Amino acid sequence: LNHRRLAEGLTWWTPGVADVDNRLGVDPAEEDNDGEISEAVRLIIERDPALSEDEINTLVRDAEVTLAGRVGSREQAQRAVRNCWYLPGVHEVHNQLEIVAG
């Protein structure tokens, strides 16, 4: 399930993409839960070359993602938040990232 989410999130990175219709299935079906969402958030941040996953902590509760930690710019903070919104199942994103100039 987290790989299905990741595929959708990564597709949003493609320049010019305006919509994603993710029809990938998971067989056997998996139970959706905060742990699955948390893993997908970790995977998409880890794969984003503009972000350092070591500096970003995530907490998922009731499909709400809270991002905390440090990033080097406002753009990086916005990118981390946007990456979370790209993932299906995320209902809210709380940005508690601290911007620390290099």
mmCIF file of N, CA, C and O in Angstrom:
data_model
loop_
_atom_site.group_PDB
_atom_site.id
_atom_site.type_symbol
_atom_site.label_atom_id
_atom_site.label_comp_id
_atom_site.label_asym_id
_atom_site.label_seq_id
_atom_site.Cartn_x
_atom_site.Cartn_y
_atom_site.Cartn_z
ATOM 1 N N LEU A 1 0.824 -1.193 0.000
ATOM 2 C CA LEU A 1 0.000 0.000 0.000
ATOM 3 C C LEU A 1 0.870 1.260 0.000
ATOM 4 O O LEU A 1 0.571 2.216 -0.705
ATOM 5 N N ASN A 2 1.964 1.233 0.775
ATOM 6 C CA ASN A 2 2.809 2.427 0.771
ATOM 7 C C ASN A 2 3.512 2.620 -0.572
ATOM 8 O O ASN A 2 3.768 3.742 -0.980
ATOM 9 N N HIS A 3 3.787 1.534 -1.297
ATOM 10 C CA HIS A 3 4.379 1.665 -2.628
ATOM 11 C C HIS A 3 3.361 2.217 -3.634
ATOM 12 O O HIS A 3 3.728 2.956 -4.545
ATOM 13 N N ARG A 4 2.091 1.891 -3.460
ATOM 14 C CA ARG A 4 1.044 2.475 -4.300
ATOM 15 C C ARG A 4 1.005 3.978 -4.077
ATOM 16 O O ARG A 4 0.938 4.763 -5.010
ATOM 17 N N ARG A 5 1.059 4.385 -2.808
ATOM 18 C CA ARG A 5 1.084 5.815 -2.477
ATOM 19 C C ARG A 5 2.327 6.486 -3.057
ATOM 20 O O ARG A 5 2.266 7.582 -3.597
ATOM 21 N N LEU A 6 3.468 5.839 -2.902
ATOM 22 C CA LEU A 6 4.719 6.397 -3.389
ATOM 23 C C LEU A 6 4.677 6.593 -4.904
ATOM 24 O O LEU A 6 5.117 7.628 -5.410
ATOM 25 N N ALA A 7 4.137 5.626 -5.631
ATOM 26 C CA ALA A 7 4.037 5.754 -7.086
ATOM 27 C C ALA A 7 3.235 6.996 -7.455
ATOM 28 O O ALA A 7 3.599 7.743 -8.371
ATOM 29 N N GLU A 8 2.152 7.247 -6.748
ATOM 30 C CA GLU A 8 1.347 8.438 -7.018
ATOM 31 C C GLU A 8 2.111 9.705 -6.663
ATOM 32 O O GLU A 8 2.126 10.674 -7.425
ATOM 33 N N GLY A 9 2.756 9.703 -5.515
ATOM 34 C CA GLY A 9 3.514 10.877 -5.100
ATOM 35 C C GLY A 9 4.630 11.221 -6.067
ATOM 36 O O GLY A 9 4.816 12.382 -6.430
ATOM 37 N N LEU A 10 5.368 10.219 -6.515
ATOM 38 C CA LEU A 10 6.462 10.462 -7.454
ATOM 39 C C LEU A 10 5.954 10.939 -8.805
ATOM 40 O O LEU A 10 6.609 11.738 -9.484
ATOM 41 N N THR A 11 4.786 10.489 -9.218
ATOM 42 C CA THR A 11 4.206 10.913 -10.485
ATOM 43 C C THR A 11 3.941 12.419 -10.475
ATOM 44 O O THR A 11 4.118 13.101 -11.484
ATOM 45 N N TRP A 12 3.559 12.956 -9.326
ATOM 46 C CA TRP A 12 3.324 14.393 -9.219
ATOM 47 C C TRP A 12 4.591 15.199 -9.479
ATOM 48 O O TRP A 12 4.511 16.380 -9.819
ATOM 49 N N TRP A 13 5.764 14.625 -9.312
ATOM 50 C CA TRP A 13 7.018 15.341 -9.553
ATOM 51 C C TRP A 13 7.252 15.625 -11.034
ATOM 52 O O TRP A 13 8.060 16.461 -11.385
ATOM 53 N N THR A 14 6.560 14.899 -11.913
ATOM 54 C CA THR A 14 6.766 15.054 -13.349
ATOM 55 C C THR A 14 6.289 16.427 -13.805
ATOM 56 O O THR A 14 5.124 16.779 -13.577
ATOM 57 N N PRO A 15 7.170 17.214 -14.432
ATOM 58 C CA PRO A 15 6.756 18.542 -14.901
ATOM 59 C C PRO A 15 5.536 18.463 -15.826
ATOM 60 O O PRO A 15 5.453 17.595 -16.688
ATOM 61 N N GLY A 16 4.594 19.359 -15.605
ATOM 62 C CA GLY A 16 3.397 19.424 -16.431
ATOM 63 C C GLY A 16 2.231 18.589 -15.953
ATOM 64 O O GLY A 16 1.127 18.706 -16.475
ATOM 65 N N VAL A 17 2.444 17.730 -14.957
ATOM 66 C CA VAL A 17 1.358 16.890 -14.455
ATOM 67 C C VAL A 17 0.344 17.762 -13.729
ATOM 68 O O VAL A 17 0.684 18.540 -12.849
ATOM 69 N N ALA A 18 -0.929 17.637 -14.132
ATOM 70 C CA ALA A 18 -1.999 18.420 -13.512
ATOM 71 C C ALA A 18 -2.948 17.545 -12.708
ATOM 72 O O ALA A 18 -3.691 18.041 -11.870
ATOM 73 N N ASP A 19 -2.921 16.231 -12.952
ATOM 74 C CA ASP A 19 -3.810 15.319 -12.240
ATOM 75 C C ASP A 19 -3.222 13.916 -12.318
ATOM 76 O O ASP A 19 -2.556 13.571 -13.294
ATOM 77 N N VAL A 20 -3.480 13.131 -11.301
ATOM 78 C CA VAL A 20 -3.025 11.738 -11.276
ATOM 79 C C VAL A 20 -4.221 10.865 -10.944
ATOM 80 O O VAL A 20 -4.921 11.116 -9.961
ATOM 81 N N ASP A 21 -4.457 9.863 -11.774
ATOM 82 C CA ASP A 21 -5.534 8.900 -11.540
ATOM 83 C C ASP A 21 -4.866 7.553 -11.265
ATOM 84 O O ASP A 21 -4.548 6.807 -12.185
ATOM 85 N N ASN A 22 -4.627 7.279 -10.012
ATOM 86 C CA ASN A 22 -3.892 6.080 -9.598
ATOM 87 C C ASN A 22 -4.842 4.887 -9.559
ATOM 88 O O ASN A 22 -5.669 4.768 -8.660
ATOM 89 N N ARG A 23 -4.670 3.993 -10.509
ATOM 90 C CA ARG A 23 -5.509 2.792 -10.577
ATOM 91 C C ARG A 23 -4.749 1.534 -10.195
ATOM 92 O O ARG A 23 -5.206 0.424 -10.460
ATOM 93 N N LEU A 24 -3.595 1.709 -9.563
ATOM 94 C CA LEU A 24 -2.842 0.549 -9.101
ATOM 95 C C LEU A 24 -3.604 -0.140 -7.979
ATOM 96 O O LEU A 24 -4.169 0.516 -7.105
ATOM 97 N N GLY A 25 -3.613 -1.440 -8.016
ATOM 98 C CA GLY A 25 -4.257 -2.213 -6.965
ATOM 99 C C GLY A 25 -3.228 -2.877 -6.068
ATOM 100 O O GLY A 25 -2.060 -2.997 -6.430
ATOM 101 N N VAL A 26 -3.652 -3.289 -4.908
ATOM 102 C CA VAL A 26 -2.790 -3.997 -3.970
ATOM 103 C C VAL A 26 -3.419 -5.363 -3.738
ATOM 104 O O VAL A 26 -4.562 -5.460 -3.306
ATOM 105 N N ASP A 27 -2.653 -6.414 -4.056
ATOM 106 C CA ASP A 27 -3.173 -7.763 -3.924
ATOM 107 C C ASP A 27 -2.147 -8.614 -3.190
ATOM 108 O O ASP A 27 -1.015 -8.759 -3.668
ATOM 109 N N PRO A 28 -2.456 -9.136 -2.038
ATOM 110 C CA PRO A 28 -3.740 -9.033 -1.354
ATOM 111 C C PRO A 28 -3.932 -7.639 -0.750
ATOM 112 O O PRO A 28 -2.964 -6.930 -0.484
ATOM 113 N N ALA A 29 -5.172 -7.281 -0.564
ATOM 114 C CA ALA A 29 -5.508 -5.974 -0.008
ATOM 115 C C ALA A 29 -4.877 -5.809 1.372
ATOM 116 O O ALA A 29 -4.731 -6.771 2.114
ATOM 117 N N GLU A 30 -4.484 -4.595 1.679
ATOM 118 C CA GLU A 30 -3.886 -4.299 2.981
ATOM 119 C C GLU A 30 -4.768 -3.320 3.739
ATOM 120 O O GLU A 30 -5.431 -2.487 3.141
ATOM 121 N N GLU A 31 -4.722 -3.415 5.048
ATOM 122 C CA GLU A 31 -5.447 -2.489 5.918
ATOM 123 C C GLU A 31 -4.750 -1.133 5.881
ATOM 124 O O GLU A 31 -3.544 -1.037 6.088
ATOM 125 N N ASP A 32 -5.511 -0.078 5.595
ATOM 126 C CA ASP A 32 -4.946 1.261 5.600
ATOM 127 C C ASP A 32 -4.865 1.761 7.038
ATOM 128 O O ASP A 32 -5.797 1.598 7.812
ATOM 129 N N ASN A 33 -3.721 2.340 7.397
ATOM 130 C CA ASN A 33 -3.548 2.832 8.762
ATOM 131 C C ASN A 33 -2.454 3.888 8.792
ATOM 132 O O ASN A 33 -1.791 4.143 7.785
ATOM 133 N N ASP A 34 -2.269 4.500 9.941
ATOM 134 C CA ASP A 34 -1.269 5.554 10.095
ATOM 135 C C ASP A 34 0.146 5.042 9.825
ATOM 136 O O ASP A 34 0.985 5.781 9.305
ATOM 137 N N GLY A 35 0.423 3.800 10.164
ATOM 138 C CA GLY A 35 1.746 3.234 9.916
ATOM 139 C C GLY A 35 2.065 3.179 8.435
ATOM 140 O O GLY A 35 3.194 3.465 8.017
ATOM 141 N N GLU A 36 1.074 2.816 7.619
ATOM 142 C CA GLU A 36 1.267 2.775 6.174
ATOM 143 C C GLU A 36 1.513 4.172 5.622
ATOM 144 O O GLU A 36 2.373 4.371 4.774
ATOM 145 N N ILE A 37 0.739 5.144 6.095
ATOM 146 C CA ILE A 37 0.924 6.522 5.642
ATOM 147 C C ILE A 37 2.304 7.027 6.076
ATOM 148 O O ILE A 37 3.023 7.652 5.298
ATOM 149 N N SER A 38 2.684 6.746 7.296
ATOM 150 C CA SER A 38 3.981 7.170 7.812
ATOM 151 C C SER A 38 5.122 6.611 6.967
ATOM 152 O O SER A 38 6.084 7.322 6.647
ATOM 153 N N GLU A 39 5.031 5.362 6.601
ATOM 154 C CA GLU A 39 6.063 4.736 5.771
ATOM 155 C C GLU A 39 6.122 5.397 4.397
ATOM 156 O O GLU A 39 7.207 5.652 3.860
ATOM 157 N N ALA A 40 4.969 5.718 3.812
ATOM 158 C CA ALA A 40 4.946 6.373 2.502
ATOM 159 C C ALA A 40 5.546 7.778 2.592
ATOM 160 O O ALA A 40 6.288 8.198 1.697
ATOM 161 N N VAL A 41 5.256 8.501 3.657
ATOM 162 C CA VAL A 41 5.838 9.836 3.853
ATOM 163 C C VAL A 41 7.356 9.712 3.952
ATOM 164 O O VAL A 41 8.102 10.463 3.317
ATOM 165 N N ARG A 42 7.821 8.766 4.729
ATOM 166 C CA ARG A 42 9.265 8.561 4.878
ATOM 167 C C ARG A 42 9.911 8.241 3.521
ATOM 168 O O ARG A 42 10.949 8.791 3.165
ATOM 169 N N LEU A 43 9.260 7.386 2.741
ATOM 170 C CA LEU A 43 9.812 6.996 1.444
ATOM 171 C C LEU A 43 9.887 8.168 0.471
ATOM 172 O O LEU A 43 10.877 8.336 -0.237
ATOM 173 N N ILE A 44 8.839 8.993 0.419
ATOM 174 C CA ILE A 44 8.858 10.091 -0.556
ATOM 175 C C ILE A 44 9.849 11.174 -0.153
ATOM 176 O O ILE A 44 10.522 11.752 -0.997
ATOM 177 N N ILE A 45 9.984 11.433 1.130
ATOM 178 C CA ILE A 45 10.976 12.425 1.578
ATOM 179 C C ILE A 45 12.382 11.887 1.345
ATOM 180 O O ILE A 45 13.276 12.613 0.902
ATOM 181 N N GLU A 46 12.576 10.607 1.594
ATOM 182 C CA GLU A 46 13.878 9.967 1.388
ATOM 183 C C GLU A 46 14.307 10.045 -0.076
ATOM 184 O O GLU A 46 15.487 10.201 -0.379
ATOM 185 N N ARG A 47 13.368 9.955 -1.007
ATOM 186 C CA ARG A 47 13.688 9.931 -2.431
ATOM 187 C C ARG A 47 13.766 11.331 -3.057
ATOM 188 O O ARG A 47 14.152 11.462 -4.201
ATOM 189 N N ASP A 48 13.396 12.342 -2.303
ATOM 190 C CA ASP A 48 13.437 13.704 -2.829
ATOM 191 C C ASP A 48 14.854 14.253 -2.686
ATOM 192 O O ASP A 48 15.324 14.478 -1.567
ATOM 193 N N PRO A 49 15.554 14.485 -3.802
ATOM 194 C CA PRO A 49 16.941 14.941 -3.717
ATOM 195 C C PRO A 49 17.089 16.342 -3.109
ATOM 196 O O PRO A 49 18.181 16.713 -2.683
ATOM 197 N N ALA A 50 16.001 17.102 -3.035
ATOM 198 C CA ALA A 50 16.066 18.456 -2.468
ATOM 199 C C ALA A 50 15.925 18.455 -0.949
ATOM 200 O O ALA A 50 16.047 19.504 -0.322
ATOM 201 N N LEU A 51 15.647 17.292 -0.358
ATOM 202 C CA LEU A 51 15.408 17.220 1.081
ATOM 203 C C LEU A 51 16.381 16.253 1.748
ATOM 204 O O LEU A 51 16.857 15.310 1.123
ATOM 205 N N SER A 52 16.625 16.489 3.025
ATOM 206 C CA SER A 52 17.455 15.583 3.817
ATOM 207 C C SER A 52 16.545 14.870 4.815
ATOM 208 O O SER A 52 16.071 15.475 5.777
ATOM 209 N N GLU A 53 16.305 13.593 4.565
ATOM 210 C CA GLU A 53 15.397 12.847 5.433
ATOM 211 C C GLU A 53 15.917 12.745 6.863
ATOM 212 O O GLU A 53 15.144 12.551 7.798
ATOM 213 N N ASP A 54 17.222 12.915 7.042
ATOM 214 C CA ASP A 54 17.800 12.858 8.384
ATOM 215 C C ASP A 54 17.383 14.048 9.245
ATOM 216 O O ASP A 54 17.447 13.982 10.470
ATOM 217 N N GLU A 55 16.960 15.127 8.605
ATOM 218 C CA GLU A 55 16.619 16.351 9.331
ATOM 219 C C GLU A 55 15.108 16.530 9.514
ATOM 220 O O GLU A 55 14.673 17.483 10.144
ATOM 221 N N ILE A 56 14.312 15.645 8.920
ATOM 222 C CA ILE A 56 12.858 15.793 8.978
ATOM 223 C C ILE A 56 12.256 14.613 9.729
ATOM 224 O O ILE A 56 12.462 13.457 9.373
ATOM 225 N N ASN A 57 11.516 14.924 10.772
ATOM 226 C CA ASN A 57 10.809 13.908 11.554
ATOM 227 C C ASN A 57 9.328 13.969 11.209
ATOM 228 O O ASN A 57 8.779 15.056 10.986
ATOM 229 N N THR A 58 8.700 12.813 11.172
ATOM 230 C CA THR A 58 7.277 12.769 10.845
ATOM 231 C C THR A 58 6.506 12.022 11.922
ATOM 232 O O THR A 58 7.009 11.071 12.522
ATOM 233 N N LEU A 59 5.297 12.478 12.133
ATOM 234 C CA LEU A 59 4.361 11.812 13.018
ATOM 235 C C LEU A 59 3.035 11.762 12.293
ATOM 236 O O LEU A 59 2.605 12.778 11.723
ATOM 237 N N VAL A 60 2.405 10.600 12.262
ATOM 238 C CA VAL A 60 1.097 10.460 11.620
ATOM 239 C C VAL A 60 0.114 9.957 12.653
ATOM 240 O O VAL A 60 0.345 8.939 13.302
ATOM 241 N N ARG A 61 -0.969 10.696 12.803
ATOM 242 C CA ARG A 61 -2.035 10.302 13.719
ATOM 243 C C ARG A 61 -3.366 10.639 13.059
ATOM 244 O O ARG A 61 -3.590 11.778 12.658
ATOM 245 N N ASP A 62 -4.221 9.634 12.928
ATOM 246 C CA ASP A 62 -5.532 9.803 12.299
ATOM 247 C C ASP A 62 -5.411 10.428 10.910
ATOM 248 O O ASP A 62 -6.172 11.329 10.552
ATOM 249 N N ALA A 63 -4.435 9.967 10.138
ATOM 250 C CA ALA A 63 -4.181 10.402 8.762
ATOM 251 C C ALA A 63 -3.744 11.860 8.666
ATOM 252 O O ALA A 63 -3.749 12.451 7.600
ATOM 253 N N GLU A 64 -3.333 12.447 9.787
ATOM 254 C CA GLU A 64 -2.772 13.796 9.808
ATOM 255 C C GLU A 64 -1.267 13.687 10.011
ATOM 256 O O GLU A 64 -0.809 13.056 10.961
ATOM 257 N N VAL A 65 -0.522 14.316 9.111
ATOM 258 C CA VAL A 65 0.935 14.265 9.145
ATOM 259 C C VAL A 65 1.468 15.530 9.805
ATOM 260 O O VAL A 65 1.062 16.635 9.447
ATOM 261 N N THR A 66 2.374 15.356 10.752
ATOM 262 C CA THR A 66 3.082 16.482 11.345
ATOM 263 C C THR A 66 4.550 16.348 10.971
ATOM 264 O O THR A 66 5.165 15.312 11.212
ATOM 265 N N LEU A 67 5.080 17.401 10.357
ATOM 266 C CA LEU A 67 6.488 17.447 9.989
ATOM 267 C C LEU A 67 7.213 18.346 10.977
ATOM 268 O O LEU A 67 6.778 19.465 11.244
ATOM 269 N N ALA A 68 8.320 17.870 11.518
ATOM 270 C CA ALA A 68 9.138 18.650 12.444
ATOM 271 C C ALA A 68 10.599 18.428 12.077
ATOM 272 O O ALA A 68 10.939 17.491 11.370
ATOM 273 N N GLY A 69 11.453 19.288 12.568
ATOM 274 C CA GLY A 69 12.874 19.176 12.277
ATOM 275 C C GLY A 69 13.367 20.438 11.609
ATOM 276 O O GLY A 69 12.769 21.511 11.759
ATOM 277 N N ARG A 70 14.448 20.299 10.852
ATOM 278 C CA ARG A 70 15.103 21.458 10.248
ATOM 279 C C ARG A 70 15.258 21.286 8.747
ATOM 280 O O ARG A 70 15.571 20.195 8.274
ATOM 281 N N VAL A 71 15.046 22.389 8.034
ATOM 282 C CA VAL A 71 15.317 22.449 6.601
ATOM 283 C C VAL A 71 16.101 23.731 6.339
ATOM 284 O O VAL A 71 16.112 24.641 7.156
ATOM 285 N N GLY A 72 16.731 23.809 5.179
ATOM 286 C CA GLY A 72 17.591 24.934 4.873
ATOM 287 C C GLY A 72 16.914 26.133 4.251
ATOM 288 O O GLY A 72 17.526 27.192 4.136
ATOM 289 N N SER A 73 15.645 25.975 3.826
ATOM 290 C CA SER A 73 14.976 27.092 3.177
ATOM 291 C C SER A 73 13.460 26.932 3.249
ATOM 292 O O SER A 73 12.945 25.837 3.514
ATOM 293 N N ARG A 74 12.782 28.034 2.994
ATOM 294 C CA ARG A 74 11.319 28.012 2.948
ATOM 295 C C ARG A 74 10.839 27.085 1.824
ATOM 296 O O ARG A 74 9.850 26.378 1.966
ATOM 297 N N GLU A 75 11.565 27.096 0.705
ATOM 298 C CA GLU A 75 11.210 26.243 -0.433
ATOM 299 C C GLU A 75 11.283 24.763 -0.057
ATOM 300 O O GLU A 75 10.433 23.972 -0.472
ATOM 301 N N GLN A 76 12.285 24.374 0.729
ATOM 302 C CA GLN A 76 12.391 22.982 1.160
ATOM 303 C C GLN A 76 11.225 22.618 2.080
ATOM 304 O O GLN A 76 10.682 21.517 1.970
ATOM 305 N N ALA A 77 10.845 23.516 2.961
ATOM 306 C CA ALA A 77 9.705 23.256 3.843
ATOM 307 C C ALA A 77 8.434 23.086 3.021
ATOM 308 O O ALA A 77 7.661 22.149 3.250
ATOM 309 N N GLN A 78 8.230 23.964 2.052
ATOM 310 C CA GLN A 78 7.048 23.863 1.198
ATOM 311 C C GLN A 78 7.057 22.566 0.394
ATOM 312 O O GLN A 78 6.020 21.935 0.212
ATOM 313 N N ARG A 79 8.232 22.174 -0.070
ATOM 314 C CA ARG A 79 8.337 20.935 -0.847
ATOM 315 C C ARG A 79 7.997 19.716 0.010
ATOM 316 O O ARG A 79 7.297 18.803 -0.430
ATOM 317 N N ALA A 80 8.479 19.691 1.246
ATOM 318 C CA ALA A 80 8.173 18.575 2.147
ATOM 319 C C ALA A 80 6.675 18.488 2.408
ATOM 320 O O ALA A 80 6.088 17.396 2.372
ATOM 321 N N VAL A 81 6.040 19.622 2.640
ATOM 322 C CA VAL A 81 4.593 19.650 2.866
ATOM 323 C C VAL A 81 3.856 19.179 1.616
ATOM 324 O O VAL A 81 2.950 18.346 1.682
ATOM 325 N N ARG A 82 4.258 19.706 0.467
ATOM 326 C CA ARG A 82 3.608 19.326 -0.798
ATOM 327 C C ARG A 82 3.746 17.817 -1.056
ATOM 328 O O ARG A 82 2.790 17.159 -1.469
ATOM 329 N N ASN A 83 4.933 17.268 -0.763
ATOM 330 C CA ASN A 83 5.124 15.824 -0.947
ATOM 331 C C ASN A 83 4.115 15.025 -0.122
ATOM 332 O O ASN A 83 3.598 14.002 -0.580
ATOM 333 N N CYS A 84 3.832 15.472 1.075
ATOM 334 C CA CYS A 84 2.854 14.776 1.922
ATOM 335 C C CYS A 84 1.460 14.840 1.301
ATOM 336 O O CYS A 84 0.727 13.849 1.294
ATOM 337 N N TRP A 85 1.100 16.012 0.795
ATOM 338 C CA TRP A 85 -0.227 16.167 0.184
ATOM 339 C C TRP A 85 -0.387 15.313 -1.064
ATOM 340 O O TRP A 85 -1.502 14.945 -1.438
ATOM 341 N N TYR A 86 0.715 14.987 -1.738
ATOM 342 C CA TYR A 86 0.657 14.142 -2.936
ATOM 343 C C TYR A 86 0.240 12.712 -2.616
ATOM 344 O O TYR A 86 -0.173 11.976 -3.504
ATOM 345 N N LEU A 87 0.346 12.314 -1.362
ATOM 346 C CA LEU A 87 0.095 10.925 -0.986
ATOM 347 C C LEU A 87 -1.377 10.687 -0.660
ATOM 348 O O LEU A 87 -1.953 11.390 0.176
ATOM 349 N N PRO A 88 -2.003 9.703 -1.295
ATOM 350 C CA PRO A 88 -3.392 9.384 -0.983
ATOM 351 C C PRO A 88 -3.544 8.968 0.478
ATOM 352 O O PRO A 88 -2.660 8.327 1.045
ATOM 353 N N GLY A 89 -4.637 9.370 1.069
ATOM 354 C CA GLY A 89 -4.924 8.987 2.448
ATOM 355 C C GLY A 89 -4.556 10.050 3.464
ATOM 356 O O GLY A 89 -4.991 9.995 4.610
ATOM 357 N N VAL A 90 -3.744 11.032 3.059
ATOM 358 C CA VAL A 90 -3.360 12.113 3.969
ATOM 359 C C VAL A 90 -4.508 13.116 4.038
ATOM 360 O O VAL A 90 -4.970 13.609 3.017
ATOM 361 N N HIS A 91 -4.974 13.398 5.256
ATOM 362 C CA HIS A 91 -6.113 14.309 5.432
ATOM 363 C C HIS A 91 -5.689 15.711 5.832
ATOM 364 O O HIS A 91 -6.425 16.671 5.611
ATOM 365 N N GLU A 92 -4.520 15.835 6.441
ATOM 366 C CA GLU A 92 -4.038 17.152 6.905
ATOM 367 C C GLU A 92 -2.527 17.075 7.054
ATOM 368 O O GLU A 92 -1.969 16.016 7.332
ATOM 369 N N VAL A 93 -1.851 18.215 6.849
ATOM 370 C CA VAL A 93 -0.401 18.287 7.048
ATOM 371 C C VAL A 93 -0.120 19.493 7.937
ATOM 372 O O VAL A 93 -0.551 20.607 7.637
ATOM 373 N N HIS A 94 0.595 19.256 9.028
ATOM 374 C CA HIS A 94 0.979 20.306 9.964
ATOM 375 C C HIS A 94 2.478 20.540 9.806
ATOM 376 O O HIS A 94 3.276 19.623 10.012
ATOM 377 N N ASN A 95 2.830 21.763 9.437
ATOM 378 C CA ASN A 95 4.225 22.105 9.191
ATOM 379 C C ASN A 95 4.831 22.744 10.444
ATOM 380 O O ASN A 95 4.516 23.875 10.781
ATOM 381 N N GLN A 96 5.682 21.996 11.112
ATOM 382 C CA GLN A 96 6.416 22.523 12.261
ATOM 383 C C GLN A 96 7.920 22.543 11.978
ATOM 384 O O GLN A 96 8.741 22.477 12.892
ATOM 385 N N LEU A 97 8.259 22.616 10.694
ATOM 386 C CA LEU A 97 9.666 22.628 10.291
ATOM 387 C C LEU A 97 10.293 23.975 10.612
ATOM 388 O O LEU A 97 9.699 25.028 10.391
ATOM 389 N N GLU A 98 11.516 23.915 11.096
ATOM 390 C CA GLU A 98 12.295 25.119 11.400
ATOM 391 C C GLU A 98 13.222 25.384 10.218
ATOM 392 O O GLU A 98 13.904 24.473 9.743
ATOM 393 N N ILE A 99 13.238 26.613 9.751
ATOM 394 C CA ILE A 99 14.117 26.985 8.642
ATOM 395 C C ILE A 99 15.423 27.513 9.234
ATOM 396 O O ILE A 99 15.432 28.485 9.988
ATOM 397 N N VAL A 100 16.510 26.826 8.883
ATOM 398 C CA VAL A 100 17.825 27.171 9.402
ATOM 399 C C VAL A 100 18.750 27.393 8.202
ATOM 400 O O VAL A 100 19.023 26.458 7.438
ATOM 401 N N ALA A 101 19.189 28.618 8.013
ATOM 402 C CA ALA A 101 20.094 28.927 6.895
ATOM 403 C C ALA A 101 21.434 28.249 7.121
ATOM 404 O O ALA A 101 21.952 28.237 8.229
ATOM 405 N N GLY A 102 21.938 27.645 6.013
ATOM 406 C CA GLY A 102 23.157 26.876 6.045
ATOM 407 C C GLY A 102 24.313 27.568 6.614
ATOM 408 O O GLY A 102 25.217 27.167 7.196
#
